[in-house]
């Protein structure tokens, strides 16, 4: 049974960066639910994939050096541990991972045509289509089986998880490995990162909920790794249950135990998270107002989908935040979804005469602090809302 625990209010689509601000853009009510039987946490409203992921999708995986090195490290690990004959990536974005593999041993699936085009230009075979049974059988016809499937920050974006895993089972060889990587629900709860919820994040997985889901498809997690990326992610290594060539590692039990100890299987945990999120909103608004009342200047850094949740939930506009800076080409000279705050193409001088920076990309804090050492050395400060709203400079 799905039980409601948090209402994050009326929200725009988190990656809908308009050229001209309009208060009449599409919105939905962002409400969070916990399923007491499956232990899955999800949002209620499902926006069609074609509305969210199309030829105008702005997010690029390769925009941060943190993610680039994470993909590089992972590719060496995959080659060393699994040495796949053929790797398939579901949600290959701009090819940030694929490019570490030989062109005849890696294929991509990326429904956002603008991104698939970038990967194709690098000469990687890329299907610009949604991951479903039709596409899986089409790929199977051409390439037969694949022995490694990788998917980061994608499967949680697809409403019909039954079809997702059926389609994976269809094409994954009996001894093949599926690796998926998504924000960890435990880290999200610990960090009070309510901004991990928005229209694209239909689900935020815990290992417990994923295990329950995989059981239906005769799949099981045989290893799991905690990663620092995206504010704390989990990388799950999954195999077919009948595949006895791999043992289930202790890391899996350890993760389940940790999640149970932190109450991820209990509704009360989510009610507490909701209470903390409401408090976080109040404090965040207070901090920003206090700064503004002292006539200081605030800008934003990293126009993330997460920031869109925060700014709309807390109702922050350009009276508080002058503008955002971001390196993504398709976000510059556009507006924060739902808010009349302009995004400018990042350049260092945009940080001149700024007193405070709201860290929209808090998950890249280390990378950004390194890059903006001069701003900090000159007395500049950052504002974050994780794990609780505060002003920081280290
Ligand atoms: P970042 C997106 O979420 C959407 P977002 C999606 N739903 C998802 O799951 C995750 O990605 C994976 C900018 N930046 O990665 C680049 C700078 O400007 O936290 C990005 O716009 N300068 C698919 O949007 C943003 O910040 C920098 O130095 O929450 C980061 O977005 C750095 C490091 C980043 O994902």
Short mmCIF file of C-alpha atoms and ligand atoms in Angstrom, two decimals:
data_model
loop_
_atom_site.label_atom_id
_atom_site.label_comp_id
_atom_site.label_asym_id
_atom_site.label_seq_id
_atom_site.Cartn_x
_atom_site.Cartn_y
_atom_site.Cartn_z
CA UNK A 1 0.00 0.00 0.00
CA UNK A 2 1.28 3.47 -0.92
CA UNK A 3 1.33 5.86 2.05
CA UNK A 4 1.76 9.59 1.56
CA UNK A 5 4.52 11.33 3.56
CA UNK A 6 5.61 14.65 2.00
CA UNK A 7 4.12 17.34 -0.21
CA UNK A 8 6.76 19.43 -2.00
CA UNK A 9 4.11 21.64 -3.56
CA UNK A 10 3.40 22.75 -7.08
CA UNK A 11 6.53 22.22 -9.17
CA UNK A 12 7.58 22.87 -12.76
CA UNK A 13 9.40 20.19 -14.80
CA UNK A 14 12.88 20.29 -13.28
CA UNK A 15 14.75 20.50 -16.60
CA UNK A 16 12.40 22.90 -18.35
CA UNK A 17 14.76 25.82 -18.85
CA UNK A 18 12.78 28.47 -20.75
CA UNK A 19 14.40 31.19 -22.88
CA UNK A 20 11.77 33.68 -21.75
CA UNK A 21 10.35 33.44 -18.26
CA UNK A 22 6.69 32.53 -18.12
CA UNK A 23 4.64 31.76 -15.04
CA UNK A 24 2.39 29.67 -17.27
CA UNK A 25 4.72 26.72 -17.76
CA UNK A 26 3.49 23.13 -17.08
CA UNK A 27 3.40 22.19 -13.40
CA UNK A 28 2.41 19.24 -11.25
CA UNK A 29 1.99 18.52 -7.55
CA UNK A 30 5.08 16.80 -6.14
CA UNK A 31 3.97 14.32 -3.48
CA UNK A 32 6.06 11.50 -2.03
CA UNK A 33 4.86 8.02 -1.09
CA UNK A 34 6.25 4.94 0.67
CA UNK A 35 4.96 1.50 -0.24
CA UNK A 36 4.62 -0.49 2.97
CA UNK A 37 4.75 -3.81 1.11
CA UNK A 38 7.52 -3.31 -1.47
CA UNK A 39 9.36 -0.59 0.57
CA UNK A 40 9.64 1.49 -2.60
CA UNK A 41 9.66 5.29 -2.34
CA UNK A 42 8.16 7.10 -5.32
CA UNK A 43 6.45 10.27 -6.47
CA UNK A 44 2.79 10.09 -7.36
CA UNK A 45 2.59 12.10 -10.55
CA UNK A 46 3.98 10.47 -13.71
CA UNK A 47 4.90 12.84 -16.50
CA UNK A 48 5.16 11.03 -19.89
CA UNK A 49 8.77 10.20 -20.84
CA UNK A 50 8.33 11.96 -24.18
CA UNK A 51 7.61 15.23 -22.33
CA UNK A 52 10.68 14.90 -20.08
CA UNK A 53 13.25 13.26 -22.34
CA UNK A 54 13.24 14.64 -25.84
CA UNK A 55 15.54 16.36 -28.31
CA UNK A 56 15.82 19.41 -26.04
CA UNK A 57 17.10 17.67 -22.92
CA UNK A 58 19.81 19.94 -21.47
CA UNK A 59 21.61 17.79 -18.86
CA UNK A 60 25.09 16.59 -19.90
CA UNK A 61 26.91 13.94 -17.86
CA UNK A 62 30.32 15.13 -18.95
CA UNK A 63 29.92 18.64 -17.48
CA UNK A 64 31.85 17.86 -14.30
CA UNK A 65 35.35 16.51 -13.82
CA UNK A 66 34.07 14.51 -10.82
CA UNK A 67 31.70 12.54 -13.06
CA UNK A 68 34.28 12.17 -15.80
CA UNK A 69 36.76 10.58 -13.43
CA UNK A 70 34.01 8.41 -11.90
CA UNK A 71 33.20 7.02 -15.39
CA UNK A 72 36.88 6.53 -16.18
CA UNK A 73 37.45 4.58 -12.97
CA UNK A 74 34.35 2.48 -13.53
CA UNK A 75 35.35 1.61 -17.09
CA UNK A 76 38.72 0.23 -15.92
CA UNK A 77 36.95 -1.72 -13.17
CA UNK A 78 34.49 -3.20 -15.69
CA UNK A 79 37.28 -4.18 -18.07
CA UNK A 80 39.34 -5.74 -15.30
CA UNK A 81 36.55 -7.59 -13.51
CA UNK A 82 34.17 -8.53 -16.31
CA UNK A 83 35.95 -7.92 -19.62
CA UNK A 84 32.64 -7.75 -21.55
CA UNK A 85 32.49 -8.74 -25.21
CA UNK A 86 29.65 -6.27 -25.60
CA UNK A 87 28.48 -3.54 -23.23
CA UNK A 88 25.11 -1.86 -23.51
CA UNK A 89 24.47 1.40 -21.71
CA UNK A 90 20.87 2.41 -21.03
CA UNK A 91 20.73 6.22 -20.80
CA UNK A 92 24.14 6.87 -22.34
CA UNK A 93 23.60 10.66 -22.29
CA UNK A 94 26.51 12.34 -24.15
CA UNK A 95 28.67 9.22 -24.10
CA UNK A 96 30.69 10.08 -20.98
CA UNK A 97 31.13 6.39 -20.12
CA UNK A 98 30.94 4.78 -23.58
CA UNK A 99 33.98 6.65 -24.84
CA UNK A 100 36.19 4.64 -22.48
CA UNK A 101 35.33 1.45 -24.42
CA UNK A 102 36.23 0.26 -27.90
CA UNK A 103 33.67 1.34 -30.48
CA UNK A 104 32.87 -2.24 -31.55
CA UNK A 105 32.31 -3.37 -27.96
CA UNK A 106 29.92 -0.74 -26.62
CA UNK A 107 26.48 0.46 -27.67
CA UNK A 108 24.26 3.17 -26.25
CA UNK A 109 20.55 3.76 -25.75
CA UNK A 110 19.63 7.41 -25.35
CA UNK A 111 16.12 8.70 -26.12
CA UNK A 112 17.19 12.37 -26.05
CA UNK A 113 18.08 12.80 -29.69
CA UNK A 114 20.34 15.82 -29.09
CA UNK A 115 22.49 13.72 -26.73
CA UNK A 116 22.42 10.58 -28.89
CA UNK A 117 23.69 12.74 -31.73
CA UNK A 118 26.74 13.78 -29.68
CA UNK A 119 27.55 10.14 -28.95
CA UNK A 120 27.04 9.12 -32.56
CA UNK A 121 29.40 11.87 -33.65
CA UNK A 122 32.00 10.07 -31.54
CA UNK A 123 31.16 7.00 -33.67
CA UNK A 124 29.44 4.94 -30.98
CA UNK A 125 26.42 2.92 -32.11
CA UNK A 126 23.54 4.66 -30.31
CA UNK A 127 19.79 3.97 -30.40
CA UNK A 128 17.84 7.19 -29.88
CA UNK A 129 14.84 5.45 -28.36
CA UNK A 130 13.20 4.66 -25.02
CA UNK A 131 14.24 1.50 -23.19
CA UNK A 132 11.42 -1.03 -23.58
CA UNK A 133 10.68 -4.53 -24.86
CA UNK A 134 10.42 -3.37 -28.46
CA UNK A 135 13.85 -1.79 -28.40
CA UNK A 136 15.42 -4.66 -26.48
CA UNK A 137 14.22 -7.20 -29.09
CA UNK A 138 15.42 -4.93 -31.89
CA UNK A 139 18.91 -4.75 -30.35
CA UNK A 140 18.86 -8.49 -29.72
CA UNK A 141 18.13 -9.17 -33.40
CA UNK A 142 21.18 -7.17 -34.43
CA UNK A 143 23.70 -7.91 -31.68
CA UNK A 144 22.34 -11.11 -30.08
CA UNK A 145 23.03 -11.13 -26.34
CA UNK A 146 25.02 -8.63 -24.34
CA UNK A 147 27.14 -9.65 -21.37
CA UNK A 148 27.19 -6.33 -19.56
CA UNK A 149 24.44 -3.76 -19.14
CA UNK A 150 25.19 -0.50 -17.38
CA UNK A 151 22.69 2.17 -16.44
CA UNK A 152 23.30 5.21 -14.25
CA UNK A 153 20.59 7.62 -13.14
CA UNK A 154 18.16 6.27 -15.72
CA UNK A 155 16.07 3.30 -14.55
CA UNK A 156 14.62 5.34 -11.65
CA UNK A 157 13.41 7.77 -14.35
CA UNK A 158 11.19 5.15 -16.03
CA UNK A 159 7.69 4.61 -14.68
CA UNK A 160 7.16 1.02 -15.83
CA UNK A 161 9.88 -0.89 -13.97
CA UNK A 162 8.32 -4.24 -14.90
CA UNK A 163 8.98 -3.56 -18.56
CA UNK A 164 12.46 -2.21 -17.75
CA UNK A 165 13.59 -5.46 -16.13
CA UNK A 166 11.78 -7.74 -18.58
CA UNK A 167 13.61 -5.94 -21.38
CA UNK A 168 16.91 -6.38 -19.54
CA UNK A 169 16.29 -10.08 -18.98
CA UNK A 170 15.54 -10.53 -22.66
CA UNK A 171 18.95 -9.38 -23.83
CA UNK A 172 21.32 -10.10 -20.91
CA UNK A 173 23.25 -13.35 -21.34
CA UNK A 174 22.79 -16.03 -18.63
CA UNK A 175 26.14 -15.21 -17.10
CA UNK A 176 25.89 -11.51 -17.86
CA UNK A 177 26.10 -8.68 -15.34
CA UNK A 178 23.81 -5.71 -14.88
CA UNK A 179 25.28 -2.67 -13.12
CA UNK A 180 22.96 0.09 -12.04
CA UNK A 181 23.80 3.28 -10.22
CA UNK A 182 21.38 5.74 -8.62
CA UNK A 183 21.14 8.08 -5.63
CA UNK A 184 20.98 6.11 -2.41
CA UNK A 185 17.76 6.56 -0.48
CA UNK A 186 19.67 6.14 2.77
CA UNK A 187 22.05 9.02 1.92
CA UNK A 188 19.10 11.09 0.76
CA UNK A 189 17.35 10.58 4.12
CA UNK A 190 20.54 11.16 6.11
CA UNK A 191 21.32 14.38 4.19
CA UNK A 192 17.73 15.50 4.36
CA UNK A 193 18.10 15.94 0.60
CA UNK A 194 14.44 16.34 -0.28
CA UNK A 195 15.65 17.90 -3.54
CA UNK A 196 16.47 14.43 -4.90
CA UNK A 197 12.74 14.27 -5.61
CA UNK A 198 11.40 15.82 -8.79
CA UNK A 199 9.46 14.71 -11.86
CA UNK A 200 12.37 12.76 -13.38
CA UNK A 201 13.15 10.87 -10.17
CA UNK A 202 10.03 8.75 -10.13
CA UNK A 203 11.73 6.39 -7.68
CA UNK A 204 14.62 6.75 -5.26
CA UNK A 205 15.89 3.21 -4.64
CA UNK A 206 16.98 1.64 -1.40
CA UNK A 207 18.82 -1.69 -1.68
CA UNK A 208 15.89 -3.26 0.18
CA UNK A 209 13.27 -2.02 -2.31
CA UNK A 210 15.45 -2.94 -5.27
CA UNK A 211 15.95 -6.47 -3.93
CA UNK A 212 12.17 -6.91 -3.60
CA UNK A 213 11.68 -5.67 -7.13
CA UNK A 214 14.44 -7.79 -8.70
CA UNK A 215 13.06 -10.97 -7.12
CA UNK A 216 10.10 -10.81 -9.52
CA UNK A 217 12.49 -11.09 -12.46
CA UNK A 218 14.79 -13.77 -11.04
CA UNK A 219 17.55 -11.23 -10.66
CA UNK A 220 19.65 -10.64 -7.55
CA UNK A 221 22.20 -8.14 -6.24
CA UNK A 222 25.59 -9.83 -5.76
CA UNK A 223 27.66 -6.79 -4.80
CA UNK A 224 27.01 -3.20 -3.85
CA UNK A 225 29.25 -0.19 -3.53
CA UNK A 226 28.63 3.20 -1.90
CA UNK A 227 29.77 6.09 -4.06
CA UNK A 228 30.16 9.79 -3.24
CA UNK A 229 28.61 10.87 -6.58
CA UNK A 230 25.32 12.78 -6.77
CA UNK A 231 25.26 13.30 -3.01
CA UNK A 232 25.70 9.60 -2.25
CA UNK A 233 24.85 6.87 -4.73
CA UNK A 234 24.75 3.10 -4.75
CA UNK A 235 26.24 1.01 -7.51
CA UNK A 236 24.51 -2.36 -7.63
CA UNK A 237 26.04 -5.39 -9.35
CA UNK A 238 23.23 -7.72 -10.39
CA UNK A 239 23.08 -11.21 -11.91
CA UNK A 240 20.49 -13.74 -12.94
CA UNK A 241 19.59 -15.96 -9.95
CA UNK A 242 20.39 -19.13 -11.86
CA UNK A 243 23.90 -17.92 -12.54
CA UNK A 244 25.97 -19.80 -9.98
CA UNK A 245 29.31 -18.53 -11.30
CA UNK A 246 29.22 -15.52 -8.94
CA UNK A 247 28.79 -15.48 -5.19
CA UNK A 248 26.73 -12.92 -3.35
CA UNK A 249 29.20 -10.73 -1.47
CA UNK A 250 29.03 -9.64 2.16
CA UNK A 251 28.64 -6.02 1.00
CA UNK A 252 25.02 -6.82 0.10
CA UNK A 253 24.05 -8.01 3.58
CA UNK A 254 25.94 -5.08 5.10
CA UNK A 255 23.93 -2.61 3.01
CA UNK A 256 20.60 -4.26 3.91
CA UNK A 257 21.57 -4.25 7.60
CA UNK A 258 22.55 -0.58 7.46
CA UNK A 259 19.28 0.35 5.78
CA UNK A 260 17.22 -1.61 8.30
CA UNK A 261 19.16 -0.07 11.20
CA UNK A 262 18.26 3.35 9.79
CA UNK A 263 14.60 2.38 9.46
CA UNK A 264 14.26 2.47 5.66
CA UNK A 265 11.67 -0.28 5.92
CA UNK A 266 9.51 1.76 8.32
CA UNK A 267 6.97 4.44 7.44
CA UNK A 268 7.93 6.48 10.54
CA UNK A 269 11.36 7.22 9.01
CA UNK A 270 9.66 8.97 6.10
CA UNK A 271 7.31 10.93 8.35
CA UNK A 272 10.39 12.15 10.27
CA UNK A 273 12.07 13.04 6.96
CA UNK A 274 8.98 15.08 6.03
CA UNK A 275 9.10 16.96 9.35
CA UNK A 276 12.80 17.71 8.84
CA UNK A 277 12.20 18.88 5.26
CA UNK A 278 9.53 21.34 6.42
CA UNK A 279 11.94 22.68 9.05
CA UNK A 280 14.72 22.87 6.47
CA UNK A 281 12.50 25.01 4.23
CA UNK A 282 11.74 27.44 7.07
CA UNK A 283 15.38 27.82 8.08
CA UNK A 284 16.60 28.18 4.50
CA UNK A 285 14.15 31.04 3.86
CA UNK A 286 15.18 32.69 7.14
CA UNK A 287 18.89 32.55 6.27
CA UNK A 288 18.33 34.00 2.79
CA UNK A 289 16.07 36.78 4.08
CA UNK A 290 18.55 37.75 6.77
CA UNK A 291 21.33 38.07 4.19
CA UNK A 292 19.14 40.16 1.90
CA UNK A 293 18.06 42.40 4.78
CA UNK A 294 21.75 43.20 5.23
CA UNK A 295 21.87 44.30 1.60
CA UNK A 296 24.22 41.53 0.53
CA UNK A 297 24.29 39.96 -2.89
CA UNK A 298 23.40 36.30 -3.47
CA UNK A 299 23.80 34.30 -6.68
CA UNK A 300 23.31 30.60 -7.40
CA UNK A 301 25.91 28.10 -8.66
CA UNK A 302 24.86 25.00 -10.65
CA UNK A 303 21.32 25.20 -12.06
CA UNK A 304 20.55 21.62 -11.08
CA UNK A 305 17.24 19.82 -11.29
CA UNK A 306 17.59 19.57 -7.51
CA UNK A 307 17.81 23.37 -7.15
CA UNK A 308 14.57 23.65 -9.08
CA UNK A 309 12.83 21.57 -6.38
CA UNK A 310 14.34 23.70 -3.59
CA UNK A 311 13.62 27.10 -5.13
CA UNK A 312 10.03 26.21 -6.00
CA UNK A 313 9.34 24.50 -2.67
CA UNK A 314 10.79 27.49 -0.77
CA UNK A 315 9.41 30.02 -3.23
CA UNK A 316 12.71 31.84 -3.87
CA UNK A 317 12.88 34.19 -6.85
CA UNK A 318 15.08 36.96 -8.26
CA UNK A 319 14.33 39.25 -5.33
CA UNK A 320 16.65 36.95 -3.36
CA UNK A 321 18.95 35.32 -5.94
CA UNK A 322 20.23 37.69 -8.63
CA UNK A 323 21.22 34.99 -11.14
CA UNK A 324 22.70 31.51 -11.46
CA UNK A 325 25.94 30.51 -13.13
CA UNK A 326 26.22 27.16 -14.92
CA UNK A 327 28.61 25.62 -17.47
CA UNK A 328 25.93 23.70 -19.42
CA UNK A 329 25.48 25.24 -22.89
CA UNK A 330 21.74 24.44 -23.08
CA UNK A 331 20.98 26.10 -19.73
CA UNK A 332 22.65 29.45 -20.33
CA UNK A 333 20.54 32.53 -21.00
CA UNK A 334 17.52 30.63 -19.80
CA UNK A 335 15.51 30.69 -16.59
CA UNK A 336 15.40 28.44 -13.55
CA UNK A 337 12.28 26.27 -14.06
CA UNK A 338 9.29 27.99 -12.46
CA UNK A 339 11.28 31.01 -11.29
CA UNK A 340 12.32 34.30 -12.89
CA UNK A 341 15.99 33.76 -12.05
CA UNK A 342 18.26 33.98 -15.09
CA UNK A 343 21.06 31.48 -15.71
CA UNK A 344 24.28 32.90 -17.10
CA UNK A 345 27.03 31.00 -18.83
CA UNK A 346 29.69 30.49 -16.18
CA UNK A 347 32.65 32.80 -16.16
CA UNK A 348 34.77 33.74 -13.17
CA UNK A 349 33.96 37.47 -13.34
CA UNK A 350 30.29 36.69 -12.64
CA UNK A 351 31.43 35.98 -9.08
CA UNK A 352 32.86 39.51 -8.66
CA UNK A 353 31.03 41.65 -6.09
CA UNK A 354 29.06 38.65 -4.90
CA UNK A 355 28.81 38.02 -1.14
CA UNK A 356 27.04 34.66 -1.01
CA UNK A 357 26.57 31.79 -3.43
CA UNK A 358 23.74 29.31 -3.09
CA UNK A 359 25.22 25.92 -3.97
CA UNK A 360 22.64 24.41 -6.30
CA UNK A 361 25.15 21.68 -7.19
CA UNK A 362 25.94 20.77 -3.55
CA UNK A 363 26.89 17.29 -4.75
CA UNK A 364 29.92 18.85 -6.48
CA UNK A 365 30.95 20.92 -3.46
CA UNK A 366 34.59 19.74 -3.47
CA UNK A 367 35.06 20.34 -7.18
CA UNK A 368 33.42 23.78 -6.99
CA UNK A 369 35.24 24.88 -3.82
CA UNK A 370 38.56 23.99 -5.47
CA UNK A 371 37.63 25.97 -8.56
CA UNK A 372 36.41 28.98 -6.56
CA UNK A 373 39.24 29.17 -4.04
CA UNK A 374 39.82 32.84 -4.88
CA UNK A 375 36.17 33.70 -4.10
CA UNK A 376 36.46 31.99 -0.70
CA UNK A 377 39.89 33.51 0.02
CA UNK A 378 38.38 36.94 -0.63
CA UNK A 379 35.76 36.35 2.06
CA UNK A 380 32.98 34.97 -0.16
CA UNK A 381 30.64 32.41 1.39
CA UNK A 382 28.42 29.62 0.17
CA UNK A 383 24.91 28.69 1.31
CA UNK A 384 23.74 25.10 1.29
CA UNK A 385 20.61 23.34 2.50
CA UNK A 386 22.23 19.91 3.09
CA UNK A 387 22.27 18.32 5.56
CA UNK A 388 20.63 21.43 7.03
CA UNK A 389 20.56 25.06 5.82
CA UNK A 390 23.79 26.87 6.71
CA UNK A 391 26.52 29.20 5.53
CA UNK A 392 29.82 27.52 4.71
CA UNK A 393 33.26 28.36 3.39
CA UNK A 394 34.97 25.02 3.73
P1 LIG B 1 23.87 17.57 -11.37
C1 LIG B 1 20.43 15.68 -13.40
O1 LIG B 1 20.20 16.22 -12.10
C2 LIG B 1 19.15 15.17 -13.95
P2 LIG B 1 20.93 17.53 -11.60
C3 LIG B 1 18.96 13.69 -13.87
N1 LIG B 1 17.59 13.43 -13.59
C4 LIG B 1 19.78 13.01 -12.84
O2 LIG B 1 19.43 11.98 -12.33
C5 LIG B 1 21.11 13.56 -12.51
O3 LIG B 1 21.42 14.68 -13.31
C6 LIG B 1 22.20 12.56 -12.71
C7 LIG B 1 26.61 22.51 -13.30
N2 LIG B 1 28.02 22.68 -12.87
O4 LIG B 1 24.83 16.64 -11.97
C8 LIG B 1 26.41 21.51 -14.39
C9 LIG B 1 28.62 23.91 -13.08
O5 LIG B 1 28.02 24.85 -13.61
O6 LIG B 1 23.99 17.78 -9.90
C10 LIG B 1 25.00 21.03 -14.12
O7 LIG B 1 24.06 21.91 -14.70
N3 LIG B 1 29.92 24.06 -12.69
C11 LIG B 1 19.32 13.06 -15.18
O8 LIG B 1 20.66 18.64 -12.57
C12 LIG B 1 24.87 21.11 -12.60
O9 LIG B 1 25.86 22.04 -12.18
C13 LIG B 1 30.62 23.06 -12.08
O10 LIG B 1 31.80 23.26 -11.74
O11 LIG B 1 20.51 17.75 -10.20
C14 LIG B 1 25.10 19.78 -11.92
O12 LIG B 1 23.98 18.99 -12.11
C15 LIG B 1 29.97 21.82 -11.85
C16 LIG B 1 30.70 20.69 -11.16
C17 LIG B 1 28.67 21.66 -12.26
O13 LIG B 1 22.45 17.03 -11.73
#
